[in-house]
Amino acid sequence: EVQLVESGGGLVQPGGSLRLSCVASGFAFNYFAMNWVRQAPGKALEWVSGINSNGGRIEYADSVKGRFTISRDNAKNTLYLQLNGLKTEDTAMYYCARGAFYEANYRLDGPGTQVTVSS
């Protein structure tokens, strides 16, 4: 059974930082491209960033480029997202997901982690 467990979210002020983690189990993590996606209340799922299986290809949405950094540790079956320079518009539930980059929909196998940016 595929399981993805996201953590690391919280409440931060604008300009603050967070580091999200996603621990994977139930599949060969090191063979899959992984993504971070987010969903704000009342809005569609938004692709944020993706990394290929060996970390050799990384892509970001324009809205987070230069502020967020994706990485992975295949030995630990863990995906990370470093969020710096947070803005109020980054407030959303963040999920990790397997698959190709830039998709409009992903299978969400975890509970997500809430990021709230507010003063």
XYZ file of N, CA, C and O in Angstrom:
476
model
N 0.834 -1.188 0.000
C 0.000 0.000 0.000
C 0.876 1.247 0.000
O 1.753 1.406 0.836
N 0.622 2.118 -0.966
C 1.373 3.367 -1.053
C 0.975 4.286 0.104
O -0.210 4.510 0.346
N 1.970 4.777 0.807
C 1.726 5.760 1.861
C 2.709 6.904 1.716
O 3.898 6.692 1.496
N 2.192 8.096 1.856
C 3.006 9.306 1.863
C 2.580 10.117 3.080
O 1.393 10.409 3.235
N 3.530 10.452 3.927
C 3.206 11.178 5.152
C 3.962 12.492 5.154
O 5.189 12.522 5.311
N 3.201 13.561 4.987
C 3.781 14.891 4.970
C 3.832 15.478 6.379
O 2.965 15.198 7.208
N 4.841 16.315 6.630
C 4.961 16.981 7.924
C 5.768 18.259 7.760
O 6.362 18.489 6.701
N 5.791 19.066 8.813
C 6.623 20.254 8.816
C 5.889 21.563 8.617
O 6.494 22.631 8.703
N 4.605 21.497 8.341
C 3.851 22.731 8.162
C 3.662 23.478 9.463
O 4.048 23.010 10.543
N 3.066 24.653 9.363
C 2.816 25.441 10.555
C 2.380 26.850 10.205
O 2.119 27.161 9.034
N 2.326 27.675 11.238
C 1.965 29.089 11.088
C 3.236 29.927 11.141
O 3.990 29.833 12.125
N 3.457 30.715 10.099
C 4.642 31.574 10.061
C 4.254 32.948 9.579
O 3.238 33.126 8.895
N 5.077 33.922 9.915
C 4.855 35.290 9.450
C 5.383 35.440 8.030
O 6.262 34.673 7.593
N 4.882 36.407 7.292
C 5.444 36.677 5.956
C 6.947 36.877 6.035
O 7.456 37.545 6.959
N 7.635 36.282 5.080
C 9.086 36.321 5.081
C 9.733 35.167 5.814
O 10.960 34.985 5.724
N 8.964 34.388 6.515
C 9.487 33.271 7.291
C 9.815 32.052 6.450
O 9.643 32.046 5.226
N 10.261 31.004 7.126
C 10.692 29.777 6.460
C 10.104 28.549 7.131
O 9.805 28.565 8.338
N 9.955 27.508 6.351
C 9.557 26.196 6.843
C 10.258 25.141 6.005
O 10.640 25.402 4.859
N 10.399 23.948 6.562
C 10.904 22.813 5.800
C 9.897 21.684 5.890
O 9.639 21.169 6.984
N 9.352 21.314 4.765
C 8.393 20.229 4.702
C 9.103 18.921 4.387
O 10.087 18.904 3.637
N 8.585 17.829 4.940
C 9.103 16.492 4.660
C 7.962 15.587 4.222
O 6.810 15.786 4.628
N 8.303 14.601 3.436
C 7.336 13.596 2.984
C 8.035 12.240 3.034
O 8.970 12.010 2.268
N 7.593 11.393 3.931
C 8.161 10.053 4.052
C 7.294 9.082 3.267
O 6.071 9.022 3.469
N 7.932 8.338 2.372
C 7.219 7.428 1.477
C 7.424 5.975 1.881
O 8.483 5.597 2.379
N 6.407 5.168 1.645
C 6.509 3.729 1.869
C 5.540 3.016 0.944
O 4.614 3.621 0.406
N 5.790 1.711 0.753
C 4.876 0.899 -0.048
C 5.168 0.884 -1.531
O 4.423 0.258 -2.297
N 6.238 1.550 -1.959
C 6.627 1.525 -3.368
C 8.119 1.844 -3.455
O 8.730 2.292 -2.486
N 8.682 1.634 -4.630
C 10.116 1.871 -4.842
C 10.356 3.360 -5.060
O 10.403 3.844 -6.195
N 10.500 4.071 -3.966
C 10.625 5.531 -3.995
C 11.717 5.985 -4.962
O 11.528 6.970 -5.692
N 12.832 5.285 -4.981
C 13.972 5.738 -5.775
C 13.748 5.599 -7.274
O 14.572 6.074 -8.071
N 12.641 4.997 -7.708
C 12.348 4.872 -9.119
C 11.376 5.928 -9.637
O 11.127 6.013 -10.827
N 10.812 6.711 -8.716
C 9.729 7.622 -9.102
C 10.132 9.096 -9.033
O 10.801 9.520 -8.083
N 9.692 9.855 -10.035
C 9.695 11.300 -9.900
C 8.674 11.681 -8.836
O 7.633 11.032 -8.702
N 8.990 12.728 -8.086
C 8.119 13.166 -7.008
C 7.835 14.655 -7.148
O 8.628 15.411 -7.719
N 6.712 15.056 -6.612
C 6.265 16.432 -6.727
C 5.722 16.946 -5.397
O 5.258 16.158 -4.565
N 5.744 18.236 -5.250
C 4.972 18.918 -4.217
C 3.856 19.683 -4.927
O 4.090 20.367 -5.932
N 2.668 19.538 -4.386
C 1.510 20.261 -4.895
C 0.824 20.911 -3.703
O 1.056 20.529 -2.551
N -0.027 21.885 -3.952
C -0.721 22.551 -2.859
C -2.139 22.910 -3.266
O -2.438 23.047 -4.457
N -2.972 23.060 -2.273
C -4.355 23.443 -2.519
C -4.813 24.423 -1.454
O -4.828 24.090 -0.265
N -5.158 25.618 -1.903
C -5.712 26.630 -1.012
C -7.233 26.464 -0.963
O -7.826 25.923 -1.904
N -7.849 26.918 0.108
C -9.307 26.776 0.229
C -10.041 27.366 -0.968
O -9.787 28.511 -1.365
N -10.918 26.578 -1.569
C -11.722 27.057 -2.683
C -10.992 27.148 -4.010
O -11.552 27.633 -4.997
N -9.748 26.671 -4.043
C -8.963 26.769 -5.272
C -8.561 25.387 -5.773
O -8.582 24.408 -5.026
N -8.186 25.329 -7.024
C -7.764 24.071 -7.622
C -6.384 23.655 -7.111
O -5.618 24.478 -6.593
N -6.091 22.389 -7.271
C -4.770 21.882 -6.930
C -3.728 22.574 -7.808
O -3.920 22.724 -9.020
N -2.634 22.987 -7.200
C -1.575 23.702 -7.911
C -0.266 22.931 -7.799
O 0.199 22.640 -6.692
N 0.339 22.620 -8.918
C 1.669 22.002 -8.911
C 2.692 23.039 -8.471
O 2.696 24.171 -8.965
N 3.586 22.667 -7.561
C 4.570 23.588 -6.994
C 5.982 23.287 -7.483
O 6.712 24.188 -7.902
N 6.378 22.008 -7.417
C 7.746 21.652 -7.764
C 7.834 20.157 -7.998
O 7.033 19.387 -7.467
N 8.814 19.756 -8.808
C 9.037 18.341 -9.071
C 10.524 18.028 -9.136
O 11.345 18.893 -9.461
N 10.851 16.786 -8.825
C 12.232 16.307 -8.877
C 12.214 14.896 -9.447
O 11.354 14.078 -9.071
N 13.126 14.594 -10.352
C 13.109 13.255 -10.943
C 13.735 12.251 -9.982
O 14.160 12.591 -8.874
N 13.808 11.002 -10.414
C 14.141 9.926 -9.477
C 15.518 10.067 -8.843
O 15.706 9.709 -7.678
N 16.496 10.580 -9.590
C 17.849 10.694 -9.045
C 18.225 12.128 -8.679
O 19.376 12.407 -8.359
N 17.266 13.034 -8.760
C 17.521 14.425 -8.398
C 18.194 15.243 -9.482
O 18.537 16.402 -9.265
N 18.358 14.657 -10.658
C 19.062 15.344 -11.727
C 18.242 16.368 -12.484
O 18.791 17.197 -13.216
N 16.938 16.322 -12.333
C 16.060 17.303 -12.966
C 15.115 17.855 -11.905
O 14.449 17.103 -11.210
N 15.081 19.166 -11.812
C 14.238 19.866 -10.847
C 13.519 20.999 -11.559
O 14.133 21.711 -12.363
N 12.254 21.154 -11.268
C 11.458 22.223 -11.860
C 10.610 22.888 -10.776
O 10.218 22.251 -9.796
N 10.304 24.163 -10.988
C 9.474 24.919 -10.047
C 8.404 25.698 -10.804
O 8.629 26.159 -11.936
N 7.283 25.885 -10.152
C 6.293 26.825 -10.663
C 6.863 28.237 -10.558
O 7.648 28.537 -9.644
N 6.479 29.095 -11.478
C 6.981 30.464 -11.468
C 6.678 31.175 -10.153
O 7.456 32.014 -9.693
N 5.566 30.817 -9.530
C 5.140 31.494 -8.308
C 6.070 31.226 -7.122
O 6.041 31.970 -6.139
N 6.877 30.166 -7.186
C 7.749 29.827 -6.052
C 9.229 29.821 -6.427
O 10.085 29.643 -5.559
N 9.528 30.013 -7.693
C 10.911 29.953 -8.156
C 11.757 30.984 -7.412
O 11.362 32.136 -7.258
N 12.919 30.543 -6.927
C 13.813 31.422 -6.197
C 13.539 31.475 -4.707
O 14.334 32.034 -3.942
N 12.406 30.909 -4.272
C 12.060 30.927 -2.845
C 11.990 29.515 -2.259
O 12.301 29.326 -1.082
N 11.555 28.552 -3.048
C 11.405 27.176 -2.577
C 12.510 26.307 -3.173
O 12.959 26.534 -4.301
N 12.923 25.280 -2.421
C 13.921 24.333 -2.894
C 13.459 22.916 -2.598
O 13.203 22.573 -1.436
N 13.366 22.110 -3.644
C 12.978 20.713 -3.485
C 14.238 19.844 -3.446
O 15.244 20.155 -4.096
N 14.178 18.777 -2.673
C 15.285 17.823 -2.624
C 14.743 16.472 -2.181
O 13.586 16.364 -1.757
N 15.577 15.451 -2.296
C 15.155 14.119 -1.885
C 16.343 13.347 -1.344
O 17.486 13.586 -1.754
N 16.051 12.394 -0.461
C 17.047 11.483 0.070
C 16.516 10.080 -0.179
O 15.650 9.595 0.569
N 16.986 9.439 -1.229
C 16.457 8.125 -1.589
C 16.789 7.057 -0.544
O 16.057 6.075 -0.409
N 17.878 7.228 0.178
C 18.239 6.271 1.230
C 17.230 6.307 2.379
O 17.047 5.318 3.081
N 16.581 7.471 2.542
C 15.607 7.624 3.624
C 14.169 7.638 3.108
O 13.235 7.869 3.877
N 13.988 7.400 1.808
C 12.649 7.445 1.208
C 11.915 8.733 1.566
O 10.714 8.730 1.890
N 12.628 9.838 1.513
C 12.065 11.107 1.967
C 12.253 12.211 0.934
O 13.334 12.359 0.359
N 11.202 12.975 0.755
C 11.179 14.145 -0.115
C 11.085 15.382 0.769
O 10.394 15.360 1.801
N 11.752 16.452 0.375
C 11.759 17.682 1.168
C 11.340 18.874 0.309
O 11.474 18.866 -0.911
N 10.854 19.903 0.989
C 10.617 21.192 0.348
C 10.980 22.278 1.349
O 10.346 22.392 2.398
N 12.029 23.025 1.033
C 12.424 24.172 1.852
C 11.679 25.391 1.336
O 11.781 25.732 0.151
N 10.936 26.030 2.216
C 10.147 27.194 1.849
C 10.754 28.421 2.521
O 10.767 28.520 3.747
N 11.274 29.334 1.738
C 11.828 30.580 2.247
C 11.043 31.758 1.673
O 10.363 31.623 0.661
N 11.151 32.904 2.318
C 10.474 34.089 1.808
C 8.985 33.890 1.648
O 8.389 34.329 0.657
N 8.363 33.263 2.640
C 6.954 32.913 2.500
C 6.063 34.138 2.386
O 6.316 35.178 3.020
N 5.038 34.007 1.562
C 4.062 35.066 1.325
C 2.672 34.570 1.747
O 2.437 33.365 1.801
N 1.776 35.490 1.983
C 0.424 35.090 2.395
C -0.226 34.197 1.351
O -0.979 33.282 1.694
N 0.109 34.413 0.097
C -0.485 33.604 -0.973
C 0.068 32.187 -1.026
O -0.408 31.365 -1.813
N 1.064 31.872 -0.218
C 1.567 30.503 -0.109
C 0.734 29.665 0.851
O 0.952 28.450 0.969
N -0.202 30.291 1.547
C -1.061 29.558 2.475
C -1.866 28.500 1.739
O -2.575 28.799 0.779
N -1.715 27.255 2.160
C -2.378 26.132 1.495
C -2.058 24.847 2.252
O -1.179 24.820 3.111
N -2.770 23.790 1.880
C -2.396 22.454 2.301
C -1.407 21.930 1.268
O -1.676 21.992 0.062
N -0.273 21.441 1.744
C 0.778 20.948 0.862
C 0.806 19.418 0.897
O 0.767 18.806 1.973
N 0.912 18.831 -0.302
C 0.959 17.383 -0.455
C 2.157 16.985 -1.313
O 2.558 17.736 -2.214
N 2.688 15.807 -1.075
C 3.633 15.232 -2.013
C 2.892 14.201 -2.859
O 1.897 13.616 -2.424
N 3.388 13.991 -4.064
C 2.693 13.104 -5.000
C 3.681 12.529 -5.998
O 4.612 13.220 -6.435
N 3.443 11.300 -6.385
C 4.266 10.664 -7.413
C 3.801 11.129 -8.782
O 2.656 11.497 -8.970
N 4.710 11.043 -9.765
C 4.272 11.234 -11.134
C 5.005 12.305 -11.885
O 5.998 12.875 -11.424
N 4.489 12.582 -13.071
C 5.111 13.552 -13.967
C 4.946 14.965 -13.412
O 4.077 15.231 -12.577
N 5.765 15.847 -13.926
C 5.681 17.259 -13.521
C 4.483 17.922 -14.206
O 4.006 17.482 -15.244
N 4.053 19.014 -13.631
C 3.107 19.948 -14.254
C 1.700 19.397 -14.464
O 0.923 19.994 -15.206
N 1.352 18.299 -13.818
C 0.010 17.771 -13.998
C -1.017 18.639 -13.268
O -0.700 19.337 -12.309
N -2.261 18.588 -13.750
C -3.339 19.340 -13.109
C -3.945 18.569 -11.947
O -4.505 19.168 -11.021
N -3.824 17.246 -11.998
C -4.375 16.407 -10.944
C -3.371 15.328 -10.573
O -2.663 14.801 -11.423
N -3.338 15.011 -9.294
C -2.464 13.959 -8.794
C -3.251 13.111 -7.808
O -4.174 13.585 -7.158
N -2.839 11.859 -7.705
C -3.365 11.012 -6.639
C -2.686 11.446 -5.347
O -1.454 11.474 -5.272
N -3.473 11.794 -4.352
C -2.943 12.253 -3.071
C -3.050 11.117 -2.071
O -4.138 10.776 -1.619
N -1.902 10.544 -1.716
C -1.875 9.369 -0.848
C -1.553 9.700 0.605
O -1.311 8.785 1.393
N -1.484 10.968 0.939
C -1.174 11.361 2.298
C -2.132 12.416 2.819
O -2.969 12.919 2.073
N -1.999 12.743 4.100
C -2.912 13.695 4.735
C -2.608 15.153 4.415
O -3.453 16.026 4.636
N -1.391 15.418 3.909
C -0.982 16.783 3.669
C -0.494 17.455 4.942
O -0.633 16.922 6.054
N 0.114 18.616 4.764
C 0.546 19.416 5.901
C 0.181 20.869 5.616
O 0.413 21.379 4.525
N -0.416 21.526 6.606
C -0.948 22.877 6.419
C 0.147 23.915 6.615
O 0.835 23.910 7.637
N 0.262 24.806 5.659
C 1.141 25.966 5.763
C 0.260 27.205 5.785
O -0.536 27.422 4.866
N 0.392 27.991 6.839
C -0.372 29.226 6.973
C 0.594 30.380 7.170
O 1.419 30.349 8.096
N 0.520 31.349 6.272
C 1.398 32.510 6.337
C 0.539 33.723 6.675
O -0.323 34.134 5.897
N 0.779 34.259 7.853
C -0.056 35.360 8.332
C 0.701 36.168 9.372
O 1.493 35.613 10.145
N 0.444 37.462 9.367
C 1.037 38.322 10.391
C 0.095 38.460 11.587
O 0.437 39.109 12.560
